[in-house]
Tab-separated table of C-alpha atoms in Angstrom:
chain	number	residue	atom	x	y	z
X	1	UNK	CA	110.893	90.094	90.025
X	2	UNK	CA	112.504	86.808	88.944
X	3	UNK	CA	111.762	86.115	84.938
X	4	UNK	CA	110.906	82.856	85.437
X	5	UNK	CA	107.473	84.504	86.597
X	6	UNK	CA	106.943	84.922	83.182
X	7	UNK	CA	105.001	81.517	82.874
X	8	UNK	CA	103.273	81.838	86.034
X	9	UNK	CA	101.720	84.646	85.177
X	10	UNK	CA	100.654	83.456	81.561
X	11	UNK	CA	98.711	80.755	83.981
X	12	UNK	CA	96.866	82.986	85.949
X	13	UNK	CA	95.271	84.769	82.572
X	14	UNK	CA	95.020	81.479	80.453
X	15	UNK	CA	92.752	79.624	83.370
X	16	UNK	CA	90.647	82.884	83.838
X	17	UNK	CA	90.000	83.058	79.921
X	18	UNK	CA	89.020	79.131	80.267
X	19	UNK	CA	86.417	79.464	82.819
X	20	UNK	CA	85.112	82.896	81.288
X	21	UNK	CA	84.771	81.261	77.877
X	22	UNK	CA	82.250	78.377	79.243
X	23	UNK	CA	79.985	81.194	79.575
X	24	UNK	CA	80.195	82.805	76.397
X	25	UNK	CA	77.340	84.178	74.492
X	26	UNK	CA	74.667	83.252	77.307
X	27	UNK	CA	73.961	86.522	78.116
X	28	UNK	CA	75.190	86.716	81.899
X	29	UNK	CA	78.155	88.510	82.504
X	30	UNK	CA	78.225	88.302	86.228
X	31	UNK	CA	78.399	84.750	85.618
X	32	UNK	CA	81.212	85.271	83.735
X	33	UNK	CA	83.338	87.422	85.563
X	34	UNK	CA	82.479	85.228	88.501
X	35	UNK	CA	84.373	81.941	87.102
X	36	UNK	CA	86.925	83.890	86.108
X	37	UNK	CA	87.557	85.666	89.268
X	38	UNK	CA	88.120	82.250	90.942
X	39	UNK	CA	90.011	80.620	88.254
X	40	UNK	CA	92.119	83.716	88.363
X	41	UNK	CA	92.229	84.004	92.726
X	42	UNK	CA	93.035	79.949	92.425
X	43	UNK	CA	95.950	80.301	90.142
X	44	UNK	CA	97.231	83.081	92.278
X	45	UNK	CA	97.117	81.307	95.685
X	46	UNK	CA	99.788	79.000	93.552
X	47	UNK	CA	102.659	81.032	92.601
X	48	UNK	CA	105.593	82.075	94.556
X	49	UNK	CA	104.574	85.887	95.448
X	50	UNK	CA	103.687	87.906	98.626
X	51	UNK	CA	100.945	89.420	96.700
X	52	UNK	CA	98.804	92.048	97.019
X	53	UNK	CA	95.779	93.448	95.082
X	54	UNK	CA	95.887	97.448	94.605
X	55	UNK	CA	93.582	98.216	92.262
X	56	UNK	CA	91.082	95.960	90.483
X	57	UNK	CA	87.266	95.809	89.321
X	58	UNK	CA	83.719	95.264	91.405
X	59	UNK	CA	84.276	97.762	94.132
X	60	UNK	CA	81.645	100.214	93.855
X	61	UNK	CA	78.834	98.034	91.834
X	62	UNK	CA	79.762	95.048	94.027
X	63	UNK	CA	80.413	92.745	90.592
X	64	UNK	CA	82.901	90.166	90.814
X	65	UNK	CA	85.979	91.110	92.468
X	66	UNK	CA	89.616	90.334	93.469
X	67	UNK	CA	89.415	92.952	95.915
X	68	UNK	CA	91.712	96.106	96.667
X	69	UNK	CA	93.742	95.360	99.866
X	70	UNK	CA	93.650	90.975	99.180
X	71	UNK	CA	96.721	89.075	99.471
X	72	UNK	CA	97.318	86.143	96.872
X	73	UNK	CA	100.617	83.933	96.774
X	74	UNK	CA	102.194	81.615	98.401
X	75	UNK	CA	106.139	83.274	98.474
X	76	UNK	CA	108.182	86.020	100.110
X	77	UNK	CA	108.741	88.541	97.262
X	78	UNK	CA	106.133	91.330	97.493
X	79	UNK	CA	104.416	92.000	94.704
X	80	UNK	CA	101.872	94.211	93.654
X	81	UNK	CA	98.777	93.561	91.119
X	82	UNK	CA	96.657	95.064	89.178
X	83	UNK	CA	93.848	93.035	87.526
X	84	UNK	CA	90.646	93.349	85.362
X	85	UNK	CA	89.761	89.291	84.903
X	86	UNK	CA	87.854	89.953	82.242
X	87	UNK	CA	87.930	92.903	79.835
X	88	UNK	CA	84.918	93.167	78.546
X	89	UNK	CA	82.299	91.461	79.975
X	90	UNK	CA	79.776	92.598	78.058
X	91	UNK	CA	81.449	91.409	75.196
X	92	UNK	CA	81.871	87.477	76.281
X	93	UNK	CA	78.114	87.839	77.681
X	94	UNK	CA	77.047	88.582	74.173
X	95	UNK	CA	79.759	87.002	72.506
X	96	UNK	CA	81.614	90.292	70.915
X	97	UNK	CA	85.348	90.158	69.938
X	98	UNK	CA	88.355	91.348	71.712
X	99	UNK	CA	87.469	90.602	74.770
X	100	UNK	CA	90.458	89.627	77.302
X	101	UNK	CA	91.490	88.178	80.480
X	102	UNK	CA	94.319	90.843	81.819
X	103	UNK	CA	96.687	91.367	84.709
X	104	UNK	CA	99.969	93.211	85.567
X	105	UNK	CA	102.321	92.434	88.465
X	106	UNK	CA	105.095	95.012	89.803
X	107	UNK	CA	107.414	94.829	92.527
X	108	UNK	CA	105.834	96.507	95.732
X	109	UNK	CA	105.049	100.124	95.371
X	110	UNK	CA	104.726	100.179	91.390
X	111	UNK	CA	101.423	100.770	90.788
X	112	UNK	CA	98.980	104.062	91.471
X	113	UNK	CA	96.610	102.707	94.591
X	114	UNK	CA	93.012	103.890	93.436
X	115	UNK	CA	89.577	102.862	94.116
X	116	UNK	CA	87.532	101.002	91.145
X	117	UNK	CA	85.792	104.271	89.333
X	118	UNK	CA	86.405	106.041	86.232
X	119	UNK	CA	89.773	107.160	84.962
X	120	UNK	CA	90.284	109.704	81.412
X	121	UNK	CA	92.948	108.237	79.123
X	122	UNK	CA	95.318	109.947	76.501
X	123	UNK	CA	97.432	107.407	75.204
X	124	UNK	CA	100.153	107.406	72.431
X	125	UNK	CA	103.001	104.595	70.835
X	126	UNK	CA	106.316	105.207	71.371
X	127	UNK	CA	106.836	107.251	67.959
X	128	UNK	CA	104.389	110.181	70.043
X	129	UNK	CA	106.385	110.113	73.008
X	130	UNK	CA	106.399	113.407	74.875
X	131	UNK	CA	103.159	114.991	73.176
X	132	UNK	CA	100.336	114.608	75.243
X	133	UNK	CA	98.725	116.389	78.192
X	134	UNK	CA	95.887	115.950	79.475
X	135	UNK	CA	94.915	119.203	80.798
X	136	UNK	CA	94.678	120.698	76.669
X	137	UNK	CA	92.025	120.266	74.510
X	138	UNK	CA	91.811	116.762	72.543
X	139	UNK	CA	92.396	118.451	69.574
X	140	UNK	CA	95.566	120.588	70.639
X	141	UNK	CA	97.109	116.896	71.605
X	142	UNK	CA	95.513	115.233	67.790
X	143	UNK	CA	97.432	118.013	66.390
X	144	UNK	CA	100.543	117.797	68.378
X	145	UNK	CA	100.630	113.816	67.817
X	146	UNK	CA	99.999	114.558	63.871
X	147	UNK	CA	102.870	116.524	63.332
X	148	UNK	CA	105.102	114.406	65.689
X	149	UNK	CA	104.231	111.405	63.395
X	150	UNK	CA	104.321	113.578	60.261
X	151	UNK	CA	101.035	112.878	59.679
X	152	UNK	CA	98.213	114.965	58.129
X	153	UNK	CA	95.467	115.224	60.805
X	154	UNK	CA	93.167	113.500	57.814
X	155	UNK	CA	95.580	110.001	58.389
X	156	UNK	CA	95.525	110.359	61.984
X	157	UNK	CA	93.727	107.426	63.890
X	158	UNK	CA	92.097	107.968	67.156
X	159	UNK	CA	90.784	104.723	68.987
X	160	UNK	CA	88.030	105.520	71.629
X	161	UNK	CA	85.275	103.411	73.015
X	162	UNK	CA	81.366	103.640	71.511
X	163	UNK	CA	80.127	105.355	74.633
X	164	UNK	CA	77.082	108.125	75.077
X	165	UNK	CA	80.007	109.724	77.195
X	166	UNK	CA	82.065	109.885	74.170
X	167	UNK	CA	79.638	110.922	71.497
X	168	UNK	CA	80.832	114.613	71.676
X	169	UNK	CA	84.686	113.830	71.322
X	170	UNK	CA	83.717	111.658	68.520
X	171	UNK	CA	81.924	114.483	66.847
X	172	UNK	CA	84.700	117.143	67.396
X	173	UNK	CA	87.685	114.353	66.234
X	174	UNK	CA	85.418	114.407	62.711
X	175	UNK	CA	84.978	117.760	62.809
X	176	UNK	CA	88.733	118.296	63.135
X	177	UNK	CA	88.731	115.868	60.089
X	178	UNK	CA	90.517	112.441	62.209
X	179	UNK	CA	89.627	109.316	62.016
X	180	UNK	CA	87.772	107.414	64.880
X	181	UNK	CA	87.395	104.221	65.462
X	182	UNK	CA	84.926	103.424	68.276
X	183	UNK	CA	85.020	99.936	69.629
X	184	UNK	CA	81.943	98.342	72.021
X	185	UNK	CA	84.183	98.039	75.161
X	186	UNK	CA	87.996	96.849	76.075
X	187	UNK	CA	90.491	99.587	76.106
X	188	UNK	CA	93.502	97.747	77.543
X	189	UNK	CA	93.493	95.706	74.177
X	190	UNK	CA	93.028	99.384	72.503
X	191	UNK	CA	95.698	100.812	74.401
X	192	UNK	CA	97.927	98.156	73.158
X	193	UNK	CA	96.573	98.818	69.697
X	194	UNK	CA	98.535	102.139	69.512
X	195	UNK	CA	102.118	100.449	70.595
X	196	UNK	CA	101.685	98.143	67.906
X	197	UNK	CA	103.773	98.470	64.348
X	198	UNK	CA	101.053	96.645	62.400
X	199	UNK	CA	98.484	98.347	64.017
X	200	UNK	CA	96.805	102.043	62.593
X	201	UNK	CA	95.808	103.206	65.721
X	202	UNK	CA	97.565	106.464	66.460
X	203	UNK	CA	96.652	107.751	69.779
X	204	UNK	CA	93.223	106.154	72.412
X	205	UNK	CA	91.072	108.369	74.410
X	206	UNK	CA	88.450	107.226	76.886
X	207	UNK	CA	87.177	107.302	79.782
X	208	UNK	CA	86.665	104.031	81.478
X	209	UNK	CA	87.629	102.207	84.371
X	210	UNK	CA	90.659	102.900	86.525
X	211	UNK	CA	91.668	99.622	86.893
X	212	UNK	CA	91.891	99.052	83.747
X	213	UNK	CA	93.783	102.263	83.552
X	214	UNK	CA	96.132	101.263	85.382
X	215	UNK	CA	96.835	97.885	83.713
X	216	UNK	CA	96.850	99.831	80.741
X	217	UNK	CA	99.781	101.999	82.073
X	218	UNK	CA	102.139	99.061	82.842
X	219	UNK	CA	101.905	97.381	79.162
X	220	UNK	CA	102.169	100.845	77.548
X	221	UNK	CA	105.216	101.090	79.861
X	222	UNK	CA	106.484	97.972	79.325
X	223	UNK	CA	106.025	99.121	75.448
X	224	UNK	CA	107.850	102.161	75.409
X	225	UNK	CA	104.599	103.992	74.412
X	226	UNK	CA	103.241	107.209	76.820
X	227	UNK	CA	99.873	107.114	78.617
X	228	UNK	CA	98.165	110.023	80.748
X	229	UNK	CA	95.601	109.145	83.271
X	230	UNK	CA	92.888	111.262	85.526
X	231	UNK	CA	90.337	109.695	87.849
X	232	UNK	CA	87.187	111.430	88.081
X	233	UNK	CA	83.682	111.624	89.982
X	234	UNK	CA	80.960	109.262	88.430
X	235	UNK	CA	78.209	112.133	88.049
X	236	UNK	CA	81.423	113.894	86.034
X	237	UNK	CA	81.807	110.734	83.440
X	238	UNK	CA	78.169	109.066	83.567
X	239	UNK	CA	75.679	112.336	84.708
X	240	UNK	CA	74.190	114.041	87.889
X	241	UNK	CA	71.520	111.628	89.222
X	242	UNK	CA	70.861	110.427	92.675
X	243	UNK	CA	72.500	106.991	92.225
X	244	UNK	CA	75.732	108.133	91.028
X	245	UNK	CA	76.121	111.263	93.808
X	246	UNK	CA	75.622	108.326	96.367
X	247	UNK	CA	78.191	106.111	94.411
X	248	UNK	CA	80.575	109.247	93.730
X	249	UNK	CA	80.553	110.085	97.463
X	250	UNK	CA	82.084	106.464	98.177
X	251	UNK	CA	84.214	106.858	95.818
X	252	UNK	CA	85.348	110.030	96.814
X	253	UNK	CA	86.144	108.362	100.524
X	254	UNK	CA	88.099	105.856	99.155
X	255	UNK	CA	90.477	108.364	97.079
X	256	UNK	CA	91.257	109.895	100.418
X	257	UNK	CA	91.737	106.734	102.336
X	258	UNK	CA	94.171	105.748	99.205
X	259	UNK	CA	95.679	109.137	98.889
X	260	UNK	CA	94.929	109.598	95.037
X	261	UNK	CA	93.413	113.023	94.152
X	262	UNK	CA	90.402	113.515	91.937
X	263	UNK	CA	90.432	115.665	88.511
X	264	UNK	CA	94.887	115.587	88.587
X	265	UNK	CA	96.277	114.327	86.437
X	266	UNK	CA	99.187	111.321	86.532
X	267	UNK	CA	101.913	110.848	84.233
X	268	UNK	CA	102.672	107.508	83.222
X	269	UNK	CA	105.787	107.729	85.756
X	270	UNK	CA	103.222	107.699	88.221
X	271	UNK	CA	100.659	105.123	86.998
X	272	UNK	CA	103.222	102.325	86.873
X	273	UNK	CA	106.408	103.788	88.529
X	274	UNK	CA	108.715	100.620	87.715
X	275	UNK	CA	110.206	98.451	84.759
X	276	UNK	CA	110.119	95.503	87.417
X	277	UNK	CA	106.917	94.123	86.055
X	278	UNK	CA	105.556	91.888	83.738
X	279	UNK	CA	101.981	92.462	81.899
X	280	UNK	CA	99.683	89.313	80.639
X	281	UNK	CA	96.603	89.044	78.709
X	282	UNK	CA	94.771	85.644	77.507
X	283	UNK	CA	92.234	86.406	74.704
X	284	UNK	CA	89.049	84.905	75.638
X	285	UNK	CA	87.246	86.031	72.279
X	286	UNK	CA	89.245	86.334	69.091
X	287	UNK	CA	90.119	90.279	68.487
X	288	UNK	CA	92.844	92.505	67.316
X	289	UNK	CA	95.742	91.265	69.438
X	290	UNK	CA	95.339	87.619	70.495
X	291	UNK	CA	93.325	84.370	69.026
X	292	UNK	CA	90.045	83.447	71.621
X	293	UNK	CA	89.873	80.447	73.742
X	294	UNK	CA	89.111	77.057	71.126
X	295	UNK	CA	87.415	74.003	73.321
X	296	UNK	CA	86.997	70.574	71.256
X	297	UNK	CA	85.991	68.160	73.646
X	298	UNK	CA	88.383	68.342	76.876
X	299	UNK	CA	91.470	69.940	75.372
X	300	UNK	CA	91.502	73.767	74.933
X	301	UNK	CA	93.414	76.383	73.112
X	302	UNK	CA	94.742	79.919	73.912
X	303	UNK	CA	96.759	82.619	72.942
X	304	UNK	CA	98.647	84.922	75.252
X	305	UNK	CA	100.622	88.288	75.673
X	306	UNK	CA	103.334	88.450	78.190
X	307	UNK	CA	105.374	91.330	78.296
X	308	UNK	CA	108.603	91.891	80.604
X	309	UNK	CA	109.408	95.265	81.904
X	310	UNK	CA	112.668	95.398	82.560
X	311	UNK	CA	113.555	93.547	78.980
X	312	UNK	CA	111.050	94.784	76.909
X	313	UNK	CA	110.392	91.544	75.145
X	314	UNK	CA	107.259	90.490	74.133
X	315	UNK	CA	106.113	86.928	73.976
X	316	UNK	CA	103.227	85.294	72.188
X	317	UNK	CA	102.097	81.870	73.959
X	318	UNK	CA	99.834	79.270	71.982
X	319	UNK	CA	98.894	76.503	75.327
X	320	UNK	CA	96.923	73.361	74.742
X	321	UNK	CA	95.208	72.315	77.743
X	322	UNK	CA	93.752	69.145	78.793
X	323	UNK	CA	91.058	70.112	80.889
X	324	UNK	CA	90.182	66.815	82.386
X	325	UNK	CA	94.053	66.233	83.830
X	326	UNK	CA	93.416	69.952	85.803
X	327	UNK	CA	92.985	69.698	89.492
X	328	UNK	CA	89.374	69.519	91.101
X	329	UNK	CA	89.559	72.958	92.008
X	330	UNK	CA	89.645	73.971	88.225
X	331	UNK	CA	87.590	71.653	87.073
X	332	UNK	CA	84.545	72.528	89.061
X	333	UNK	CA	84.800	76.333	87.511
X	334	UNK	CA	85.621	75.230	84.180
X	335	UNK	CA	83.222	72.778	83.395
């Protein structure tokens, strides 16, 4: 993909961070995600790509979607996306931290095609390269990473999210005498978090959503970092009730249709199978990585991460943006 796409892309997650941020701290993340789905599909329909959604959020619980399958752009070179518009909608909702607008673009073919449902993640920075698997126990890989690092496992840092699904591997990471740090949601910016030379995160587990799974696999990628992924049933991640056998069946149909097994697990090779991509995130709240959106009267700030695949360089973008010189279009989502 050509490296002037670089900017384009910064676009798409700096308008979708906009519109989410009108919305902050009223309580309504549908509302939310909703403006920044069509900031995001807007700026899309704009740049020169054949592109095509494979894997994104809103599928199964019928949220706010750029759905799997739709075709953005307005040019020949085909281009596949991954997207989460807003990471962490909870968080803007209730207005939490480190919550981000996020999206990743490879050339066709690059990304693992999966419905939206849940996805376990091991990942490492690119120090712990080559130490993880998925299918051993979380403390065989702690242990592995440790030494790797030449850490003691009492200086090891484990990032996870504050789940009820988590609670256990909290419990045995303390037992095993690591430290945890459990955020409230947004494990793309976590996943960063262990990639990052400033940053004490060590290694992230979770289990979250695929989609952002995947995104997660092209900026770990992109950061020479190592990420394992497995996608498995709702009633496996969230409990055996009626709702989520019904919701796990559909999801189950969909894995076939995509051909992308259950309970195996994917290497990072096979999440994002490319360099040829680039990875972009707009903070919409202020957090670990990136700076949140700033609005004094029409003329707004943000911060952004854009990340090149194929060059490895990383790029921090501060934008002012005049809101009122924006087309119609944008204007009627942002204000």
């Amino acid at each position: 993909m050509n490296r002037e796409l670089t900017i384009e892309f910064a676009r798409v997650t700096e308008i979708a961070a906009i519109a989410a941020y009108k919305h902050l701290g009223r309580g309504d993340k549908n509302l939310a995600d909703d403006a920044a789905v069509k900031a995001m599909r807007h700026m899309l329909s704009l740049v020169n790509i054949d592109g095509e959604i494979v894997i994104g959020e809103g599928e199964i619980d019928e949220a706010p979607m750029l759905y799997i399958g739709e075709k953005v752009g307005r040019g020949t070179e085909k281009v596949d996306i991954a997207v989460d518009p807003i990471e962490g909608t909870r968080m803007v909702a209730m207005g939490q931290l480190n919550a981000l607008a996020t999206f990743a673009a490879a050339e066709r073919g690059g990304f693992l095609k999966a419905p939206d449902m849940y996805m376990e993640k091991l990942i490492v920075g690119p120090e712990a390269k080559g130490t993880i698997n998925l299918n051993d126990t979380l403390e065989e890989n702690a242990i592995r990473v440790a030494n790797k690092l030449g850490k003691e496992l009492k200086d090891l840092t484990v990032i996870t999210l504050s789940k009820e699904r988590h609670d256990e591997v909290i419990a045995r990471m303390h037992k095993l005498g690591v430290k945890v740090f459990a955020i409230p949601d947004g494990d793309v910016a976590a996943s960063i978090l262990t990639c990052m030379p400033s940053s004490d995160v060590d290694m992230m587990y979770t289990i979250g959503g695929a989609p952002e799974g995947v995104v997660s696999a092209a900026v770990i990628r992109c950061l020479g970092g190592d990420m394992q992924g497995r996608l498995i049933p709702r009633t496996q991640a969230k409990g055996d009730t009626e709702t989520n056998r019904e919701l796990e069946v559909v999801e189950l149909q969909r894995c076939a249709e995509m051909e992308c097994e259950v309970n195996r697990v994917y290497k990072l090779e096979e999440l994002a199978k490319t360099d040829n991509l680039f990875f972009s995130c707009t903070g919409i709240t202020k957090g670990d990585l990136l700076e949140g959106v700033s609005v004094k009267g029409d003329v707004a700030e943000t911060e952004t991460l854009v990340i090149r695949g194929k060059s490895g360089t990383v790029r921090i973008i501060k934008s002012i943006h005049r809101l009122n010189e924006k087309e119609d279009t944008i204007k009627d989502i942002i204000f």
